[in-house]
């Protein structure tokens, strides 16, 4: 159960498929581990201007788990959308309070194609490709690629002062029932080189490819799952 909220936020979450159809929304998820509801996460996508957006989340433990652990996590990604539809990361902020306190900040400088990072107090600047993103914005890109028909691919992500490469693979279509209702979904697996951890997303086309369920698997065993409780798109 330890660090489950951290993991949840790193794997979450997807957004509407392309720039033309991005819609502000608020979504609430339950975090379930070992058969019990252990936490809750609220995600928001907000338009700040004609081409500028903010994707944020706030998460905390709930129920009996909160009697033993008092974890709270906030995560924010600010990005712009080019005329071509490309998402360009601008800044990323992460904060985790509780037993495993940590912070992370990433600032992107696209004139020099570098990312300035601060993780656990350590500062580092690394060169990044034009399509790199932070770990939160990466999930929006994942959703967009699936919506555009991609079946398999990779994309670079800046995280913890280094450059990672996420692998995406569409494996099928499923009917899924969660507290928010029943949905037809596209099932997608995401993995990282050198890791035994795999993340499975169930993206709902009806909800602009927002995931209605997410499950993380490590060494063949389920670590936790996330289930959509409610979602509201803003005008």
mmCIF file of N, CA, C and O in Angstrom, residues 170-219:
data_model
loop_
_atom_site.group_PDB
_atom_site.id
_atom_site.type_symbol
_atom_site.label_atom_id
_atom_site.label_comp_id
_atom_site.label_asym_id
_atom_site.label_seq_id
_atom_site.Cartn_x
_atom_site.Cartn_y
_atom_site.Cartn_z
ATOM 1 N N UNK A 170 -1.464 -0.718 -27.948
ATOM 2 C CA UNK A 170 -2.900 -0.974 -27.868
ATOM 3 C C UNK A 170 -3.123 -2.476 -27.991
ATOM 4 O O UNK A 170 -2.667 -3.097 -28.956
ATOM 5 N N UNK A 171 -3.825 -3.055 -27.018
ATOM 6 C CA UNK A 171 -3.969 -4.513 -26.994
ATOM 7 C C UNK A 171 -5.394 -5.006 -27.247
ATOM 8 O O UNK A 171 -5.612 -6.206 -27.390
ATOM 9 N N UNK A 172 -6.379 -4.106 -27.292
ATOM 10 C CA UNK A 172 -7.732 -4.564 -27.564
ATOM 11 C C UNK A 172 -8.803 -3.594 -27.112
ATOM 12 O O UNK A 172 -8.524 -2.455 -26.764
ATOM 13 N N UNK A 173 -10.048 -4.086 -27.144
ATOM 14 C CA UNK A 173 -11.191 -3.286 -26.721
ATOM 15 C C UNK A 173 -11.988 -4.069 -25.687
ATOM 16 O O UNK A 173 -12.188 -5.277 -25.828
ATOM 17 N N UNK A 174 -12.444 -3.364 -24.638
ATOM 18 C CA UNK A 174 -13.183 -4.012 -23.555
ATOM 19 C C UNK A 174 -14.396 -3.184 -23.156
ATOM 20 O O UNK A 174 -14.392 -1.953 -23.285
ATOM 21 N N UNK A 175 -15.404 -3.862 -22.638
ATOM 22 C CA UNK A 175 -16.519 -3.202 -21.975
ATOM 23 C C UNK A 175 -16.179 -3.162 -20.492
ATOM 24 O O UNK A 175 -15.832 -4.183 -19.899
ATOM 25 N N UNK A 176 -16.243 -1.967 -19.885
ATOM 26 C CA UNK A 176 -15.826 -1.781 -18.497
ATOM 27 C C UNK A 176 -16.945 -1.127 -17.698
ATOM 28 O O UNK A 176 -17.605 -0.200 -18.172
ATOM 29 N N UNK A 177 -17.152 -1.615 -16.483
ATOM 30 C CA UNK A 177 -18.134 -1.018 -15.573
ATOM 31 C C UNK A 177 -17.409 -0.475 -14.350
ATOM 32 O O UNK A 177 -16.668 -1.203 -13.688
ATOM 33 N N UNK A 178 -17.582 0.801 -14.080
ATOM 34 C CA UNK A 178 -16.986 1.481 -12.927
ATOM 35 C C UNK A 178 -18.094 2.273 -12.235
ATOM 36 O O UNK A 178 -19.213 2.334 -12.744
ATOM 37 N N UNK A 179 -17.816 2.869 -11.073
ATOM 38 C CA UNK A 179 -18.866 3.636 -10.387
ATOM 39 C C UNK A 179 -19.523 4.713 -11.252
ATOM 40 O O UNK A 179 -20.702 5.037 -11.066
ATOM 41 N N UNK A 180 -18.784 5.254 -12.232
ATOM 42 C CA UNK A 180 -19.349 6.294 -13.096
ATOM 43 C C UNK A 180 -20.280 5.723 -14.163
ATOM 44 O O UNK A 180 -20.986 6.473 -14.846
ATOM 45 N N UNK A 181 -20.288 4.381 -14.333
ATOM 46 C CA UNK A 181 -21.159 3.756 -15.323
ATOM 47 C C UNK A 181 -20.437 2.733 -16.174
ATOM 48 O O UNK A 181 -19.293 2.354 -15.894
ATOM 49 N N UNK A 182 -21.106 2.291 -17.233
ATOM 50 C CA UNK A 182 -20.514 1.323 -18.147
ATOM 51 C C UNK A 182 -20.006 2.013 -19.405
ATOM 52 O O UNK A 182 -20.659 2.922 -19.928
ATOM 53 N N UNK A 183 -18.846 1.573 -19.912
ATOM 54 C CA UNK A 183 -18.236 2.220 -21.064
ATOM 55 C C UNK A 183 -17.563 1.198 -21.973
ATOM 56 O O UNK A 183 -17.028 0.198 -21.511
ATOM 57 N N UNK A 184 -17.589 1.488 -23.263
ATOM 58 C CA UNK A 184 -16.773 0.753 -24.222
ATOM 59 C C UNK A 184 -15.416 1.437 -24.249
ATOM 60 O O UNK A 184 -15.340 2.654 -24.367
ATOM 61 N N UNK A 185 -14.355 0.662 -24.153
ATOM 62 C CA UNK A 185 -13.031 1.258 -23.994
ATOM 63 C C UNK A 185 -11.988 0.640 -24.928
ATOM 64 O O UNK A 185 -12.164 -0.465 -25.447
ATOM 65 N N UNK A 186 -10.908 1.381 -25.104
ATOM 66 C CA UNK A 186 -9.710 0.882 -25.775
ATOM 67 C C UNK A 186 -8.699 0.560 -24.680
ATOM 68 O O UNK A 186 -8.394 1.414 -23.846
ATOM 69 N N UNK A 187 -8.199 -0.659 -24.671
ATOM 70 C CA UNK A 187 -7.253 -1.083 -23.633
ATOM 71 C C UNK A 187 -5.819 -0.875 -24.125
ATOM 72 O O UNK A 187 -5.432 -1.363 -25.184
ATOM 73 N N UNK A 188 -5.049 -0.142 -23.330
ATOM 74 C CA UNK A 188 -3.687 0.229 -23.719
ATOM 75 C C UNK A 188 -2.711 -0.163 -22.609
ATOM 76 O O UNK A 188 -3.000 0.042 -21.425
ATOM 77 N N UNK A 189 -1.560 -0.697 -22.996
ATOM 78 C CA UNK A 189 -0.518 -1.024 -22.032
ATOM 79 C C UNK A 189 0.651 -0.071 -22.212
ATOM 80 O O UNK A 189 1.041 0.242 -23.341
ATOM 81 N N UNK A 190 1.212 0.377 -21.082
ATOM 82 C CA UNK A 190 2.376 1.248 -21.120
ATOM 83 C C UNK A 190 3.472 0.651 -20.266
ATOM 84 O O UNK A 190 3.232 0.225 -19.142
ATOM 85 N N UNK A 191 4.694 0.628 -20.801
ATOM 86 C CA UNK A 191 5.817 0.062 -20.070
ATOM 87 C C UNK A 191 7.037 0.958 -20.237
ATOM 88 O O UNK A 191 7.059 1.860 -21.080
ATOM 89 N N UNK A 192 8.059 0.703 -19.396
ATOM 90 C CA UNK A 192 9.298 1.447 -19.453
ATOM 91 C C UNK A 192 10.455 0.458 -19.505
ATOM 92 O O UNK A 192 10.426 -0.583 -18.847
ATOM 93 N N UNK A 193 11.496 0.749 -20.301
ATOM 94 C CA UNK A 193 12.653 -0.163 -20.406
ATOM 95 C C UNK A 193 13.288 -0.419 -19.044
ATOM 96 O O UNK A 193 13.440 0.497 -18.232
ATOM 97 N N UNK A 194 13.610 -1.675 -18.767
ATOM 98 C CA UNK A 194 14.288 -2.016 -17.525
ATOM 99 C C UNK A 194 13.388 -2.098 -16.317
ATOM 100 O O UNK A 194 13.875 -2.267 -15.192
ATOM 101 N N UNK A 195 12.083 -1.996 -16.509
ATOM 102 C CA UNK A 195 11.155 -2.048 -15.383
ATOM 103 C C UNK A 195 10.202 -3.226 -15.539
ATOM 104 O O UNK A 195 9.756 -3.539 -16.647
ATOM 105 N N UNK A 196 9.887 -3.886 -14.422
ATOM 106 C CA UNK A 196 8.930 -4.992 -14.444
ATOM 107 C C UNK A 196 7.501 -4.499 -14.254
ATOM 108 O O UNK A 196 6.567 -5.279 -14.189
ATOM 109 N N UNK A 197 7.377 -3.182 -14.177
ATOM 110 C CA UNK A 197 6.059 -2.592 -13.943
ATOM 111 C C UNK A 197 5.373 -2.287 -15.264
ATOM 112 O O UNK A 197 5.976 -1.782 -16.203
ATOM 113 N N UNK A 198 4.098 -2.606 -15.333
ATOM 114 C CA UNK A 198 3.291 -2.341 -16.518
ATOM 115 C C UNK A 198 2.004 -1.659 -16.079
ATOM 116 O O UNK A 198 1.421 -1.998 -15.042
ATOM 117 N N UNK A 199 1.565 -0.686 -16.862
ATOM 118 C CA UNK A 199 0.334 0.026 -16.550
ATOM 119 C C UNK A 199 -0.680 -0.197 -17.656
ATOM 120 O O UNK A 199 -0.349 -0.066 -18.841
ATOM 121 N N UNK A 200 -1.894 -0.558 -17.287
ATOM 122 C CA UNK A 200 -2.958 -0.798 -18.254
ATOM 123 C C UNK A 200 -4.020 0.286 -18.105
ATOM 124 O O UNK A 200 -4.507 0.546 -17.002
ATOM 125 N N UNK A 201 -4.346 0.938 -19.221
ATOM 126 C CA UNK A 201 -5.363 1.987 -19.246
ATOM 127 C C UNK A 201 -6.580 1.500 -20.019
ATOM 128 O O UNK A 201 -6.436 0.869 -21.070
ATOM 129 N N UNK A 202 -7.768 1.835 -19.550
ATOM 130 C CA UNK A 202 -8.990 1.614 -20.296
ATOM 131 C C UNK A 202 -9.545 2.992 -20.667
ATOM 132 O O UNK A 202 -10.109 3.695 -19.832
ATOM 133 N N UNK A 203 -9.326 3.405 -21.927
ATOM 134 C CA UNK A 203 -9.705 4.736 -22.385
ATOM 135 C C UNK A 203 -11.079 4.707 -23.046
ATOM 136 O O UNK A 203 -11.347 3.848 -23.897
ATOM 137 N N UNK A 204 -11.933 5.652 -22.670
ATOM 138 C CA UNK A 204 -13.309 5.679 -23.173
ATOM 139 C C UNK A 204 -13.461 6.713 -24.289
ATOM 140 O O UNK A 204 -13.400 7.918 -24.024
ATOM 141 N N UNK A 205 -13.646 6.299 -25.534
ATOM 142 C CA UNK A 205 -13.869 7.249 -26.627
ATOM 143 C C UNK A 205 -15.040 8.187 -26.353
ATOM 144 O O UNK A 205 -15.013 9.361 -26.728
ATOM 145 N N UNK A 206 -16.068 7.673 -25.680
ATOM 146 C CA UNK A 206 -17.241 8.489 -25.354
ATOM 147 C C UNK A 206 -16.875 9.682 -24.482
ATOM 148 O O UNK A 206 -17.538 10.730 -24.519
ATOM 149 N N UNK A 207 -15.798 9.562 -23.700
ATOM 150 C CA UNK A 207 -15.343 10.630 -22.808
ATOM 151 C C UNK A 207 -14.074 11.285 -23.347
ATOM 152 O O UNK A 207 -13.213 11.721 -22.583
ATOM 153 N N UNK A 208 -13.940 11.353 -24.680
ATOM 154 C CA UNK A 208 -12.746 11.945 -25.284
ATOM 155 C C UNK A 208 -11.455 11.251 -24.841
ATOM 156 O O UNK A 208 -10.425 11.886 -24.642
ATOM 157 N N UNK A 209 -11.564 9.945 -24.655
ATOM 158 C CA UNK A 209 -10.421 9.106 -24.310
ATOM 159 C C UNK A 209 -9.850 9.369 -22.914
ATOM 160 O O UNK A 209 -8.691 9.077 -22.647
ATOM 161 N N UNK A 210 -10.661 9.865 -22.022
ATOM 162 C CA UNK A 210 -10.292 9.890 -20.605
ATOM 163 C C UNK A 210 -10.357 8.451 -20.099
ATOM 164 O O UNK A 210 -11.282 7.710 -20.446
ATOM 165 N N UNK A 211 -9.401 7.996 -19.293
ATOM 166 C CA UNK A 211 -9.458 6.616 -18.784
ATOM 167 C C UNK A 211 -10.546 6.460 -17.727
ATOM 168 O O UNK A 211 -10.700 7.319 -16.866
ATOM 169 N N UNK A 212 -11.283 5.367 -17.812
ATOM 170 C CA UNK A 212 -12.283 5.076 -16.791
ATOM 171 C C UNK A 212 -11.734 4.093 -15.764
ATOM 172 O O UNK A 212 -12.277 3.968 -14.662
ATOM 173 N N UNK A 213 -10.655 3.404 -16.136
ATOM 174 C CA UNK A 213 -9.988 2.502 -15.190
ATOM 175 C C UNK A 213 -8.515 2.409 -15.547
ATOM 176 O O UNK A 213 -8.140 2.462 -16.716
ATOM 177 N N UNK A 214 -7.682 2.275 -14.509
ATOM 178 C CA UNK A 214 -6.241 2.091 -14.686
ATOM 179 C C UNK A 214 -5.788 1.027 -13.697
ATOM 180 O O UNK A 214 -6.233 1.021 -12.548
ATOM 181 N N UNK A 215 -4.935 0.139 -14.141
ATOM 182 C CA UNK A 215 -4.392 -0.871 -13.226
ATOM 183 C C UNK A 215 -2.882 -0.965 -13.411
ATOM 184 O O UNK A 215 -2.393 -0.994 -14.539
ATOM 185 N N UNK A 216 -2.176 -0.995 -12.300
ATOM 186 C CA UNK A 216 -0.734 -1.167 -12.376
ATOM 187 C C UNK A 216 -0.368 -2.585 -11.948
ATOM 188 O O UNK A 216 -0.862 -3.093 -10.942
ATOM 189 N N UNK A 217 0.511 -3.202 -12.751
ATOM 190 C CA UNK A 217 0.929 -4.575 -12.522
ATOM 191 C C UNK A 217 2.440 -4.616 -12.399
ATOM 192 O O UNK A 217 3.151 -4.037 -13.220
ATOM 193 N N UNK A 218 2.933 -5.286 -11.370
ATOM 194 C CA UNK A 218 4.370 -5.423 -11.173
ATOM 195 C C UNK A 218 4.698 -6.883 -10.907
ATOM 196 O O UNK A 218 4.088 -7.531 -10.057
ATOM 197 N N UNK A 219 5.645 -7.404 -11.662
ATOM 198 C CA UNK A 219 6.033 -8.815 -11.554
ATOM 199 C C UNK A 219 4.828 -9.741 -11.681
ATOM 200 O O UNK A 219 4.728 -10.771 -11.005
#
